[in-house]
Coordinates of C-alpha atoms in Angstrom, one line a residue:
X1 CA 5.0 -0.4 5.5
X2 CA 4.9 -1.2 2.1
X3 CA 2.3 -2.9 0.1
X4 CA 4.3 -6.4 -0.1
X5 CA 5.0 -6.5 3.5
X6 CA 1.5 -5.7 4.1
X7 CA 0.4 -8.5 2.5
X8 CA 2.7 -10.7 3.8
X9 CA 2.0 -9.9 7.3
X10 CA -1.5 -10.1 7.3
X11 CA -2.9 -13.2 8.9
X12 CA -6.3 -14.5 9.5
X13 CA -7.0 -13.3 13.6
X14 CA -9.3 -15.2 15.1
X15 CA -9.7 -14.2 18.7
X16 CA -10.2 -10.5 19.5
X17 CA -10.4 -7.8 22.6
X18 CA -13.4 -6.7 23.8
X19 CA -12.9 -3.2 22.5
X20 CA -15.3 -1.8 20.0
X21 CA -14.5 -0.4 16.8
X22 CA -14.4 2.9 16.1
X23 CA -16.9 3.8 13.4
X24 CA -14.1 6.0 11.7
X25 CA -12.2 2.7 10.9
X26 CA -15.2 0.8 10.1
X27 CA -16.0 3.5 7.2
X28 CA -12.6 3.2 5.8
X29 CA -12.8 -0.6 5.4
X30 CA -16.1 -0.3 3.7
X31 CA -14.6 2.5 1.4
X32 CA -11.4 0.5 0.6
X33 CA -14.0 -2.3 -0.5
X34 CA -15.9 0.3 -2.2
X35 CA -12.8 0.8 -4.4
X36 CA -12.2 -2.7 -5.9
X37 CA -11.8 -4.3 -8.9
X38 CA -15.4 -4.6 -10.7
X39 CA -16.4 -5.7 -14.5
X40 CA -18.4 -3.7 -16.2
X41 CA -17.7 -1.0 -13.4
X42 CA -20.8 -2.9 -12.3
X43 CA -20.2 -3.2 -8.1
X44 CA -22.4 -6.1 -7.2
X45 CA -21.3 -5.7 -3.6
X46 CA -23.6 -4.5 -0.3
X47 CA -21.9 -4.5 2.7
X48 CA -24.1 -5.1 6.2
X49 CA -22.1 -3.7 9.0
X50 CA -23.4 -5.8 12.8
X51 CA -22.3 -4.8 16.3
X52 CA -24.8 -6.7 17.9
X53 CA -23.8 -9.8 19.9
X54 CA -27.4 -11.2 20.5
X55 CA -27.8 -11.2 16.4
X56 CA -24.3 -12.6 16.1
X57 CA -24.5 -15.7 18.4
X58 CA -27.9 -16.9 15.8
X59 CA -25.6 -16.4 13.0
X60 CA -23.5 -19.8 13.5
X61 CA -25.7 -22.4 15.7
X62 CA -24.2 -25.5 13.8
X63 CA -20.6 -25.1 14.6
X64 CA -20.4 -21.8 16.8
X65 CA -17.4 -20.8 15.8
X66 CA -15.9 -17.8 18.4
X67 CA -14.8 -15.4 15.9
X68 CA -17.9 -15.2 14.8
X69 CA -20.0 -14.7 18.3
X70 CA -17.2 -12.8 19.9
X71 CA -16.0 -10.2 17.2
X72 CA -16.7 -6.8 17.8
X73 CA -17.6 -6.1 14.7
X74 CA -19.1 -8.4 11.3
X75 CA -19.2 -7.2 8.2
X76 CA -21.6 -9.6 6.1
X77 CA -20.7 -9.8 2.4
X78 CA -23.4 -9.5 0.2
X79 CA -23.5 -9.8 -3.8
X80 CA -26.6 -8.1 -5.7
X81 CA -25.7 -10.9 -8.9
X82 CA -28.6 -8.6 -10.7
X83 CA -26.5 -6.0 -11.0
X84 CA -24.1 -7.6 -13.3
X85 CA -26.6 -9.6 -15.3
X86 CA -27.4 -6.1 -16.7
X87 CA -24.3 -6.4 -18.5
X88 CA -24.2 -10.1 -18.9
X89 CA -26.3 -12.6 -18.8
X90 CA -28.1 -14.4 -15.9
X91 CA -25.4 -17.1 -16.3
X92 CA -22.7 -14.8 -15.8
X93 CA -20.9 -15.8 -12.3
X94 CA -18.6 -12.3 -12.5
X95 CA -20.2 -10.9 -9.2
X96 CA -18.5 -13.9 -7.0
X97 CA -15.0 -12.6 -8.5
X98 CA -16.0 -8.6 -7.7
X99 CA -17.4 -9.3 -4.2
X100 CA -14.4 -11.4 -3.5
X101 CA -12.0 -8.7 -4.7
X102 CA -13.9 -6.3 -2.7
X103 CA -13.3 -8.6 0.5
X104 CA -9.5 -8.7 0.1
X105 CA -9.6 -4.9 0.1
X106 CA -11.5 -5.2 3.5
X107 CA -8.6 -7.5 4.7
X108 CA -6.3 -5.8 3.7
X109 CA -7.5 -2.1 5.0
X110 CA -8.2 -3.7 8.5
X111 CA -4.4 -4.9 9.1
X112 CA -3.3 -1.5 8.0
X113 CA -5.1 0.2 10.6
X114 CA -3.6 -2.2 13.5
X115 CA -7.1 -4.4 13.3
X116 CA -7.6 -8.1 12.7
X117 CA -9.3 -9.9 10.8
X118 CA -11.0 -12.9 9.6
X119 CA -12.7 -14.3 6.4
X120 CA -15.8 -16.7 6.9
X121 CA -17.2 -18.9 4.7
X122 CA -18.8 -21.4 7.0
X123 CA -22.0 -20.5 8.8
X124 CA -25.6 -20.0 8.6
X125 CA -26.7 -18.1 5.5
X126 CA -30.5 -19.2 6.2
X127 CA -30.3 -18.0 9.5
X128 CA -28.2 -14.4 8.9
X129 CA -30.8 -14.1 6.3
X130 CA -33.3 -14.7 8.9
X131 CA -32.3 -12.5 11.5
X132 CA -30.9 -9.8 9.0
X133 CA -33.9 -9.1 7.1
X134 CA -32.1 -9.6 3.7
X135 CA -34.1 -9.8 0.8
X136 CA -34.1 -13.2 -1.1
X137 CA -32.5 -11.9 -4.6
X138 CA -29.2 -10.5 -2.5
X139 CA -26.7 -13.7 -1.7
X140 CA -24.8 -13.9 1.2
X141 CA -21.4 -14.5 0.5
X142 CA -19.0 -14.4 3.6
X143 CA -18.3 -12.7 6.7
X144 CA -15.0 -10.4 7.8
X145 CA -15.0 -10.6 11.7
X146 CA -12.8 -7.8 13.0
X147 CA -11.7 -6.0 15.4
X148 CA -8.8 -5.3 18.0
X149 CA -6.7 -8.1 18.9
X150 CA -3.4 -9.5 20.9
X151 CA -1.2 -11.1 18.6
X152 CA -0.1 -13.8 21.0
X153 CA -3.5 -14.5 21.5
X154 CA -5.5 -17.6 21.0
X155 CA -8.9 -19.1 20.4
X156 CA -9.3 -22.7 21.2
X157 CA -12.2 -24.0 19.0
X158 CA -12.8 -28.3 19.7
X159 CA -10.0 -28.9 22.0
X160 CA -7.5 -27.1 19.4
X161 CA -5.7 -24.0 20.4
X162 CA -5.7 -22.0 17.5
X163 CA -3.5 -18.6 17.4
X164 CA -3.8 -15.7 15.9
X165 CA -0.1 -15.4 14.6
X166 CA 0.9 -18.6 13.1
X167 CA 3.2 -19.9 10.3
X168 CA 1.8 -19.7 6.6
X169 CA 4.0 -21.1 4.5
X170 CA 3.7 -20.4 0.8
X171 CA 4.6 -22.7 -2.1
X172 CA 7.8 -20.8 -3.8
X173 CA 6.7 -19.0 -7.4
X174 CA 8.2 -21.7 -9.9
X175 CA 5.9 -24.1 -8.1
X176 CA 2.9 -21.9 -8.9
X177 CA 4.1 -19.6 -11.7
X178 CA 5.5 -20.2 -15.3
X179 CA 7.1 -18.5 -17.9
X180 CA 5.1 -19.2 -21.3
X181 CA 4.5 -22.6 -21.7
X182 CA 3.0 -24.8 -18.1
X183 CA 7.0 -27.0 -18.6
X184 CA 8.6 -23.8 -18.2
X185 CA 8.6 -22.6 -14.4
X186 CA 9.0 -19.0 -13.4
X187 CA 12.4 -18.3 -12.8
X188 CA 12.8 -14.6 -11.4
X189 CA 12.0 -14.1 -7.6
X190 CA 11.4 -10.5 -5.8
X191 CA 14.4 -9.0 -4.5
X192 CA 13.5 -8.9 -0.4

C-alpha cells in the first residue's frame, strides 16, 4: 500500500478485540514516533505505554468513554516543554506541534501493521497524572488507544452506535488550498 492510500484508509477505531498486543508492534509504533518531525532536533515527546485495565478505567471517570477502558493497549502522550525552551524561550509553544507530529506517526504505524487506532483528547489529565505517577513539569497531551479490531465493529457510547469504519468526507483541495494569493484556489488535483 502506498503512503497516500495509507492515509486515506486510516480511520479512527474505536471498539477493539480482546487480544493483546504484541510488544514487537508496540515498539515499532513508539519508534515510528521516535522518528518525527522536531524543531531544533529537540524531541519533547515521552511516551507511557499501559496494559493495565484497573489503571485505565480511573483514567476517564467523567465521560467513560469505551475506547479508553477497553483498549488493549494506551499509549499516553507526554510533552517535556523544557526540552524545547532550551532552544527557545519559555513562551515557545513548538513542543505541542512536535508531540502532535510524533502522534500522527503512531497513527499511522498502527494501521500499517493491521491495528487500530484512536486519538484522545478528552479525559482526565489530573487523574492519569494521579494514577501514573507523572511528574508535574511533563504535560499530558493525548492518548492513542490501540489494538486489534473488526472493522464492522461498533461501540455504542450514549445511545449512539458508533462504528469503526465510517464515511469521512474531506473538503476537495481548492476549498482548502490556493495557489499564491487566498482569491486564487488550487487548481491541480492528484492523479488517483
Amino acid at each position: 500500500m502506498d503512503l497516500l492510500e495509507l492515509i486515506r484508509s486510516r480511520s479512527s477505531i474505536r471498539t477493539f478485540l480482546d487480544k493483546p498486543v504484541e510488544d514487537e508492534k508496540i515498539a515499532l509504533i513508539l519508534e515510528a514516533a521516535r522518528w518525527a518531525p522536531t524543531g531544533g532536533n529537540k524531541q519533547p515527546w515521552r511516551f507511557l505505554v499501559v496494559r493495565d485495565k484497573k489503571k485505565q478505567e480511573q483514567f476517564d471517570p467523567h465521560f467513560k468513554q469505551p475506547w479508553i477502558t477497553d483498549a488493549p493497549a494506551i499509549i499516553i502522550v507526554i510533552a517535556a516543554p523544557f526540552d524545547t525552551w532550551e532552544k527557545y524561550d519559555e513562551l515557545d509553544h513548538m513542543y505541542i506541534q512536535d508531540v502532535a507530529t510524533a502522534t500522527q506517526n503512531m497513527l499511522l504505524m498502527t494501521h500499517s501493521l493491521g491495528l487500530g487506532a484512536v486519538w484522545v483528547g478528552t479525559f482526565s489529565r489530573k487523574e492519569i497524572r494521579k494514577v501514573m505517577n507523572i511528574p508535574k513539569e511533563y504535560l499530558i497531551q493525548g492518548l492513542v488507544s490501540l489494538g486489534y479490531y473488526d472493522k464492522n465493529g461498533a461501540t455504542n457510547y450514549h445511545g449512539e452506535a458508533i462504528p469503526n469504519q465510517k464515511d469521512r468526507p474531506r473538503r476537495p483541495l481548492n476549498e482548502i488550498a490556493f495557489d499564491g494569493s487566498f482569491e486564487k484556489p488550487w487548481k491541480v488535483m492528484p492523479k488517483e
